[in-house]
XYZ file of N, CA and C in Angstrom:
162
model
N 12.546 4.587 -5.588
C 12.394 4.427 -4.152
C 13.444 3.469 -3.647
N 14.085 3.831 -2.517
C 15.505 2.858 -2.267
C 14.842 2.660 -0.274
N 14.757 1.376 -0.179
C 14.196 0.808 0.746
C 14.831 0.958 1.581
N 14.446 1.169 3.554
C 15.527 0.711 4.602
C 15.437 -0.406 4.918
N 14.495 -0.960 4.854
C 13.728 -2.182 5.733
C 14.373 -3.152 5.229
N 14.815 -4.544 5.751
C 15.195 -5.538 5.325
C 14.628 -6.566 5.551
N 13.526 -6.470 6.354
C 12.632 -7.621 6.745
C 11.800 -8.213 6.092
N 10.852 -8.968 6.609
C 9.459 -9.232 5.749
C 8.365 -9.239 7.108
N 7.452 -9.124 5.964
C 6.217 -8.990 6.737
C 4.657 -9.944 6.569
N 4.357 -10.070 7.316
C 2.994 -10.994 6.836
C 1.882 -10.548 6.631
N 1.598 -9.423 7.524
C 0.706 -8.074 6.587
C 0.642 -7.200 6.959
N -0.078 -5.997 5.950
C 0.393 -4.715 6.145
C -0.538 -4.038 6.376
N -0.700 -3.184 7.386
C -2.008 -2.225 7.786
C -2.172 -0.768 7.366
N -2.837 -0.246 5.933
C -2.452 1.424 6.298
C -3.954 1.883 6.075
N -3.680 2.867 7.445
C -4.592 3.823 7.686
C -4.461 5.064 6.225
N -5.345 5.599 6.377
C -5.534 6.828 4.970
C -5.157 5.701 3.495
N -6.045 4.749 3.566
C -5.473 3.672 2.358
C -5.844 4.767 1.168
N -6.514 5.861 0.838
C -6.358 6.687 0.083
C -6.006 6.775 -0.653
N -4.439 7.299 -0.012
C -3.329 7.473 -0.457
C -2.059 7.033 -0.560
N -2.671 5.630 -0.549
C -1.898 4.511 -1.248
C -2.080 4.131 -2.570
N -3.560 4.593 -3.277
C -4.185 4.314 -4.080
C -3.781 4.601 -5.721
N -2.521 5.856 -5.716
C -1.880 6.130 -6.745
C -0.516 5.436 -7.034
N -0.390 4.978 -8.198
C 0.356 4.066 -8.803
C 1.831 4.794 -8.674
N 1.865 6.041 -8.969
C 3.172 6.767 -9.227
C 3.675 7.861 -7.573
N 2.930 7.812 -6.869
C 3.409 8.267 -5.527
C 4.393 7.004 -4.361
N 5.258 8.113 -3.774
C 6.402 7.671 -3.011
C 5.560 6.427 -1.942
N 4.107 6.809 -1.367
C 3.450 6.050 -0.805
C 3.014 4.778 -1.243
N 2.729 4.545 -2.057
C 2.336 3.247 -2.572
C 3.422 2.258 -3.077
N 4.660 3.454 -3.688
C 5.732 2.459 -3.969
C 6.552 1.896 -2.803
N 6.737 2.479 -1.610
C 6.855 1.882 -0.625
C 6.141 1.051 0.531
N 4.405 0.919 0.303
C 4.028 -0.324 0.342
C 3.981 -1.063 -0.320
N 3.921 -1.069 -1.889
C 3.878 -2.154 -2.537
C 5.563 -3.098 -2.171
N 6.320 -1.998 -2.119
C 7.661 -3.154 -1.946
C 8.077 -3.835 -1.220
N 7.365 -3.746 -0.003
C 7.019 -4.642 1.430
C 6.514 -6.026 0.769
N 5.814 -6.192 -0.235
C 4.987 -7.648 -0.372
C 4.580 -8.669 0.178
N 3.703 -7.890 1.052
C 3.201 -9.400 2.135
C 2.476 -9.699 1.224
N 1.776 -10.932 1.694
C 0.786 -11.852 1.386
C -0.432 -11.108 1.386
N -0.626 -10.293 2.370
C -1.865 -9.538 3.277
C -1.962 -8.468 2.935
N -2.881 -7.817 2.529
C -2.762 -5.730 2.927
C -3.972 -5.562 3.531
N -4.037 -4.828 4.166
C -5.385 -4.056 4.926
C -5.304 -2.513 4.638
N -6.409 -2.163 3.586
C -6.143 -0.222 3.661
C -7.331 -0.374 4.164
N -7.081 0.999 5.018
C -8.198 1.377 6.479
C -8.500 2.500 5.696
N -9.762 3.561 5.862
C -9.944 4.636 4.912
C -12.007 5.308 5.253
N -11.880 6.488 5.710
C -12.835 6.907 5.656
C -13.164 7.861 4.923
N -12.266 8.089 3.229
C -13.022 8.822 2.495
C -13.054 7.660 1.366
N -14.216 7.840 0.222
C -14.964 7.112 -0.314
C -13.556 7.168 -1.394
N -13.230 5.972 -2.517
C -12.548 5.506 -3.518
C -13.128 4.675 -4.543
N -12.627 4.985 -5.084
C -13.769 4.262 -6.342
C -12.744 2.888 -6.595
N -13.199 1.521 -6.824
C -12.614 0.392 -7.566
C -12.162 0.346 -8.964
N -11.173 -0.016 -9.292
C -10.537 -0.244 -10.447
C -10.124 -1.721 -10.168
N -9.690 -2.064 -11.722
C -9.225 -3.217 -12.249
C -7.851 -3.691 -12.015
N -7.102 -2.366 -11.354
C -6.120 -3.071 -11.084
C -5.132 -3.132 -10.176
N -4.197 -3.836 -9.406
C -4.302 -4.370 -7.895
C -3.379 -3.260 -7.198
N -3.323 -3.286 -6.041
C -2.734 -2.363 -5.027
C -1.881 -2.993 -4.640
């Protein structure tokens, strides 16, 4: 994944947090590389918890 953004951010809001939820999709690797401090996933279908972080 090759970033545009050059900024930073203090936190991050995503709707369908879903599908942020997979480790190896284009979606998650481009929120995770934002690295705020903060995340907020918004989400009205059910996800199960795991051990390890988003």
């Amino acid at each position: 994944y090759k970033p545009r953004i050059t900024c930073s951010f203090t936190r991050v809001s995503c709707n369908k947090g879903h599908s942020v939820k997979t480790l190896i999709i284009r979606q998650h690797q481009a929120v995770a590389f934002l690295s705020p401090p903060l995340y907020w996933f918004l989400t009205a279908t059910p996800i199960w918890n795991q051990d390890y972080p988003l």
